[in-house]
Amino acid sequence: MNNVLIIGAGKLGKGFIGEAFEKAKWNVTFLDKDPKVIKKLAEGSYQVDISTSDKVYTRVVKNYQQILTSDKHNEVDSFLASDLVMIPVYPEDLKDVFKYLIIDFKKMMEEKPDKKLDIILLTNKIYLVSKIKKFLSENVDPDLNSWLETHIFIHDAIIRRSTSADSNYALKLNSMAVASLLIEKPLHVDLSKVDWMEPIENVPTLKEVKIYGINGPHAATAFFGWYKNYKTIPEAQSDHEIQEFIKCINEEIYNVCQKEFNLTTAEYDHLTKLPSLKQEVPDPIKRVAYDPLRKLSINDRLCGPIRLSEKYGLDNECLIKAVALGLKYNDEDDPKSQEMQEMIKTKGVLTAIKEITGLDDNCANKILDQYEKL
């Protein structure tokens, strides 16, 4: 039986990754730094309500073990036994994860020096693999680094499935399963018997397209939905004004991607147009809008397309408004939202726009104009 170590037992870790591998009868081990997450998992099972394009069903996941990170590295045996490591954490936590794993890497080099291990990053941030490799090379000795380069294989992935819950430690989750996880090839492990896992070529470029084409409109929906006092994405999507706005967003992003990535319409649609759900899941706006500082940064879902639209002289009026709406987002439960509002208050709107988005003065002033009209 195969073994998977899942580092990060939050919503995505449990609701998608853990559920899929447990269903495929892999040995599943969760590793997490949050004692509350581990304590809840220790209750022995959790429930995932899964919505697909043709049915809605519930799975109870119970065949797993859970380990809390610690200085003792109690997970080391599970790490050494793993055929695959999946890391569904926020991008800003990745360096801490890999810093923690250095002890496990050393142990593997000592006890299983011939083993080759695939590690999959599951984030919505692009071009992270090279940064993680650089981080490791700067934080391990030359012998370990040389071994890592030929035995530990870090891959990117494209997430096209959202999972929601009341919190990271919730044992009842909703998962929207209409498209596979696209994983960077080549892999040293066979995933053919695990549902929703699809190894493919050219992940870095395709991920950029996906971030723009799927996450861009999704974020714009969340920001506009919050502005109009909706609580869930389906509520916002039912609003006629938001519908027309997202049509414009989709068109502007499609035109940018066609120019920059030279994709055909069929190629673009295959990656970004997902099947409809049999039953809508009330995905919270707070989940989709969470951490606006990251989602409004220069190479992310909205400002990335704006930067490229300026490069090619393409329309970006709706994207500009989406960023302005994002700057209005003020959720007291979201620390990054509060940090953004503090920046706007103390530095002034225009300076904050420039620092948050990284866009040039022309774009920043256009965003300011939209911001002041809201």
XYZ file of C-alpha atoms in Angstrom:
374
model
C 0.000 0.000 0.000
C 1.224 3.491 -0.868
C 1.841 6.199 1.729
C 1.119 9.921 1.460
C 2.175 12.579 3.948
C -0.063 15.656 3.801
C 1.547 18.719 5.377
C -1.280 21.080 6.231
C -4.550 19.565 7.448
C -6.743 22.550 6.724
C -9.681 22.759 4.343
C -7.898 21.728 1.155
C -5.714 19.169 2.926
C -8.659 17.327 4.452
C -11.478 18.076 2.041
C -9.677 17.249 -1.191
C -6.241 15.695 -0.747
C -6.907 13.538 2.304
C -10.291 12.402 1.007
C -8.967 11.479 -2.450
C -6.010 9.454 -1.179
C -8.010 7.737 1.566
C -10.610 6.721 -1.036
C -7.781 5.274 -3.165
C -6.745 3.216 -0.104
C -3.415 4.917 0.485
C -2.050 5.216 4.006
C -2.757 8.871 4.843
C -0.828 10.860 7.444
C -1.629 14.479 8.252
C 1.074 16.757 9.686
C 0.037 20.143 11.040
C 1.418 22.837 13.352
C -1.961 23.711 14.886
C -2.739 21.655 18.028
C -6.459 22.285 17.598
C -6.418 20.853 14.061
C -4.626 17.729 15.279
C -6.880 17.356 18.330
C -9.988 17.456 16.147
C -8.550 14.939 13.672
C -7.802 12.648 16.614
C -11.556 12.215 17.043
C -11.144 9.612 14.330
C -13.074 10.764 11.278
C -14.378 13.726 9.309
C -17.113 14.250 6.733
C -16.835 15.695 3.230
C -19.938 16.643 1.241
C -18.797 16.388 -2.365
C -20.549 18.152 -5.248
C -19.752 16.995 -8.774
C -21.284 17.867 -12.127
C -23.770 14.994 -11.913
C -24.288 14.136 -8.245
C -23.880 15.176 -4.620
C -22.677 12.648 -2.074
C -21.034 12.375 1.336
C -17.880 10.534 2.345
C -16.699 9.846 5.871
C -12.900 9.796 5.960
C -11.486 7.762 8.825
C -8.423 5.816 7.732
C -5.630 8.224 8.601
C -3.229 9.243 11.322
C -2.406 12.734 12.520
C 0.846 14.184 13.886
C 1.622 17.571 15.426
C 4.849 19.254 14.377
C 7.406 19.453 17.174
C 11.113 19.613 17.898
C 11.009 15.815 18.294
C 9.921 15.372 14.656
C 7.502 12.572 15.463
C 6.585 12.430 11.786
C 10.025 11.263 10.648
C 9.013 7.593 10.268
C 5.990 8.603 8.212
C 8.184 10.878 6.122
C 10.696 8.102 5.454
C 7.872 5.737 4.477
C 6.145 8.240 2.189
C 5.780 7.655 -1.523
C 4.503 11.207 -1.935
C 4.355 14.427 0.075
C 1.552 16.911 -0.588
C 1.811 20.451 0.841
C -1.515 22.354 0.784
C -0.505 25.478 2.734
C -0.520 29.211 2.084
C 2.471 30.420 0.027
C 3.840 32.502 2.902
C 4.114 29.358 5.041
C 6.180 27.325 2.573
C 9.602 28.457 3.775
C 8.693 27.475 7.334
C 7.536 24.073 6.079
C 10.765 23.387 4.232
C 12.890 24.719 7.082
C 11.117 22.216 9.333
C 11.639 19.395 6.808
C 15.426 19.814 6.729
C 15.745 17.424 9.684
C 13.624 14.862 7.845
C 15.664 15.317 4.673
C 18.858 14.642 6.605
C 17.356 11.509 8.105
C 16.283 10.264 4.706
C 19.725 10.876 3.231
C 21.252 8.850 6.099
C 18.786 5.955 6.194
C 17.379 5.790 2.646
C 20.020 7.440 0.472
C 18.729 5.865 -2.757
C 15.105 6.906 -2.318
C 13.530 9.410 -4.714
C 10.596 11.389 -3.371
C 8.085 13.676 -5.092
C 6.833 16.723 -3.173
C 3.832 18.614 -4.556
C 3.169 22.287 -3.749
C -0.523 23.164 -3.657
C -0.860 26.935 -3.727
C -2.331 29.545 -6.056
C 0.977 31.393 -6.364
C 3.106 31.006 -9.469
C 6.803 30.187 -9.911
C 7.460 29.007 -6.354
C 9.481 25.857 -7.076
C 12.689 27.684 -7.970
C 12.332 29.907 -4.902
C 11.976 26.905 -2.599
C 15.005 25.210 -4.165
C 17.016 28.386 -3.700
C 15.851 28.626 -0.085
C 16.983 25.065 0.603
C 20.352 25.581 -1.060
C 20.949 28.562 1.231
C 19.939 26.716 4.392
C 21.552 23.272 4.140
C 25.146 22.113 3.881
C 26.619 21.345 0.438
C 26.434 17.558 0.850
C 22.754 17.604 1.742
C 21.999 20.084 -1.014
C 23.724 17.883 -3.565
C 21.641 14.908 -2.392
C 18.420 16.931 -2.457
C 19.005 17.909 -6.078
C 18.995 14.278 -7.187
C 16.532 12.679 -4.739
C 13.890 15.224 -3.712
C 11.717 16.420 -6.587
C 9.561 19.481 -5.913
C 6.634 19.946 -8.297
C 4.067 22.662 -8.831
C 0.356 21.977 -9.301
C -2.745 23.721 -10.598
C -5.674 23.658 -8.175
C -9.066 23.680 -9.876
C -11.154 22.448 -6.942
C -12.307 24.544 -4.003
C -13.073 23.262 -0.534
C -14.821 25.196 2.196
C -15.538 24.768 5.899
C -16.228 26.912 8.927
C -12.556 26.756 9.951
C -9.308 24.876 9.331
C -10.119 22.477 12.153
C -13.718 21.776 11.105
C -14.636 18.110 10.634
C -17.454 18.845 8.219
C -16.364 20.174 4.845
C -17.782 20.929 1.397
C -15.770 20.123 -1.706
C -16.525 21.048 -5.312
C -15.184 18.281 -7.531
C -15.497 19.067 -11.225
C -11.888 19.217 -12.418
C -8.657 17.378 -11.700
C -5.565 18.614 -9.887
C -2.959 19.203 -12.594
C 0.465 18.069 -11.353
C 3.809 18.858 -12.922
C 5.516 15.919 -14.629
C 7.608 13.774 -14.476
C 6.673 11.933 -11.266
C 8.292 8.942 -9.576
C 4.983 7.701 -8.165
C 1.943 6.279 -9.946
C -1.208 8.336 -9.323
C -3.389 6.624 -11.923
C -5.624 5.040 -9.266
C -6.164 8.262 -7.298
C -9.213 10.215 -8.453
C -8.780 13.817 -9.583
C -4.977 13.632 -9.988
C -3.630 14.397 -13.496
C 0.115 14.701 -14.265
C 0.727 17.098 -17.182
C 3.440 19.063 -18.973
C 4.027 22.834 -18.921
C 2.494 23.485 -15.497
C 4.216 26.845 -14.753
C 2.767 28.568 -17.836
C -0.617 26.896 -17.583
C -0.799 27.791 -13.897
C -0.368 31.455 -14.728
C -3.235 31.201 -17.219
C -5.387 29.392 -14.638
C -4.664 31.973 -11.928
C -5.797 34.722 -14.281
C -8.671 32.906 -16.013
C -10.280 31.197 -12.994
C -9.058 32.960 -9.852
C -9.223 36.450 -11.374
C -12.986 36.444 -12.043
C -13.557 34.550 -8.781
C -11.751 37.227 -6.753
C -13.569 39.993 -8.634
C -16.891 38.308 -7.817
C -15.942 38.123 -4.143
C -14.824 41.751 -3.908
C -17.912 43.070 -5.716
C -20.149 40.680 -3.769
C -18.743 41.925 -0.457
C -19.214 45.528 -1.618
C -22.899 44.750 -2.267
C -23.281 43.004 1.122
C -23.605 39.420 -0.133
C -22.290 36.571 2.007
C -21.686 33.807 -0.544
C -20.337 33.515 -4.078
C -23.595 32.050 -5.499
C -25.503 35.042 -4.091
C -23.096 37.435 -5.792
C -23.229 35.468 -9.049
C -27.026 35.826 -9.148
C -26.751 39.626 -9.181
C -27.261 40.979 -12.725
C -24.794 43.870 -12.328
C -22.093 41.502 -11.067
C -22.856 39.057 -13.890
C -22.255 41.755 -16.513
C -19.121 42.916 -14.701
C -17.656 39.396 -14.633
C -18.407 38.951 -18.337
C -16.245 42.016 -18.942
C -13.523 40.685 -16.608
C -13.511 37.359 -18.448
C -13.195 39.064 -21.811
C -10.316 41.299 -20.710
C -8.430 38.348 -19.188
C -9.045 36.119 -22.214
C -7.663 38.794 -24.573
C -4.545 39.151 -22.393
C -3.920 35.395 -22.210
C -4.399 34.932 -25.942
C -1.755 37.575 -26.636
C 0.760 36.590 -23.953
C 0.509 32.793 -24.073
C -0.554 32.214 -27.686
C -3.341 29.829 -26.672
C -6.214 28.800 -28.877
C -9.735 29.360 -27.625
C -10.123 25.594 -27.166
C -6.930 25.357 -25.099
C -7.971 28.284 -22.919
C -11.481 26.950 -22.389
C -10.216 23.466 -21.496
C -8.118 24.924 -18.707
C -10.440 27.605 -17.357
C -14.069 26.688 -18.117
C -15.092 24.120 -15.529
C -18.259 21.999 -15.618
C -21.231 23.258 -13.626
C -22.035 21.692 -10.279
C -25.099 19.511 -9.851
C -25.881 21.595 -6.752
C -24.379 24.954 -5.865
C -22.199 25.024 -2.746
C -22.542 28.205 -0.638
C -18.870 29.141 -0.956
C -18.294 32.038 1.483
C -17.115 35.352 0.059
C -14.763 35.612 3.039
C -12.894 32.511 1.861
C -12.489 33.731 -1.709
C -11.555 37.306 -0.757
C -9.187 36.245 2.042
C -5.750 37.935 2.059
C -6.378 40.768 -0.419
C -2.767 41.911 -0.128
C -1.645 38.731 -1.913
C -4.550 38.698 -4.339
C -3.918 42.316 -5.386
C -0.159 41.915 -5.851
C 1.613 42.543 -9.152
C 1.750 39.037 -10.605
C -1.439 37.682 -9.103
C -4.971 37.162 -10.453
C -6.000 40.749 -11.182
C -2.879 42.894 -11.404
C -1.063 40.286 -13.498
C -3.609 40.677 -16.322
C -3.582 44.468 -15.883
C 0.199 44.535 -16.297
C -0.064 42.432 -19.466
C -2.971 44.469 -20.822
C -0.792 47.580 -20.560
C 1.995 45.729 -22.359
C -0.272 44.974 -25.325
C -2.457 48.091 -25.220
C -5.602 46.145 -24.375
C -8.700 47.245 -22.480
C -8.552 46.811 -18.709
C -11.308 49.059 -17.351
C -13.139 46.234 -15.558
C -9.931 44.809 -14.113
C -9.057 48.266 -12.820
C -12.452 48.486 -11.099
C -11.989 44.987 -9.649
C -8.751 46.105 -7.977
C -10.478 49.225 -6.642
C -13.210 47.007 -5.188
C -10.528 44.787 -3.675
C -8.968 47.793 -1.982
C -12.326 48.513 -0.355
C -12.484 45.014 1.148
C -12.537 45.393 4.922
C -13.052 42.228 6.960
C -12.210 42.451 10.641
C -11.555 38.691 10.738
C -8.949 38.904 7.973
C -5.597 40.233 9.273
C -4.328 41.022 5.771
C -7.479 42.982 5.029
C -6.905 44.972 8.198
C -3.254 45.524 7.297
C -4.335 46.823 3.892
C -6.870 49.231 5.397
C -4.234 50.503 7.808
C -1.869 51.147 4.881
C -4.569 53.122 3.081
C -5.313 55.118 6.225
C -1.736 55.969 7.155
C -0.068 56.281 3.733
C -2.913 57.608 1.646
C -4.824 55.756 -1.047
C -2.494 56.398 -3.996
C 0.688 55.425 -2.161
C -1.013 52.319 -0.808
C -2.216 51.368 -4.300
C 1.328 51.595 -5.661
C 2.799 49.548 -2.814
C 0.089 46.876 -2.812
C -0.254 46.375 -6.565
C 3.237 47.200 -7.826
C 1.644 48.767 -10.914
C 2.939 51.914 -12.620
C 1.704 55.440 -11.947
C -0.722 55.396 -14.887
C -2.513 52.272 -13.647
C -2.372 53.405 -10.029
C -4.114 56.661 -10.921
C -6.796 54.807 -12.880
C -7.396 52.560 -9.870
C -7.561 55.621 -7.614
C -10.178 57.187 -9.881
C -12.350 54.058 -9.651
C -11.753 53.775 -5.900
C -12.999 57.325 -5.334
C -16.129 56.640 -7.373
C -17.156 53.690 -5.196
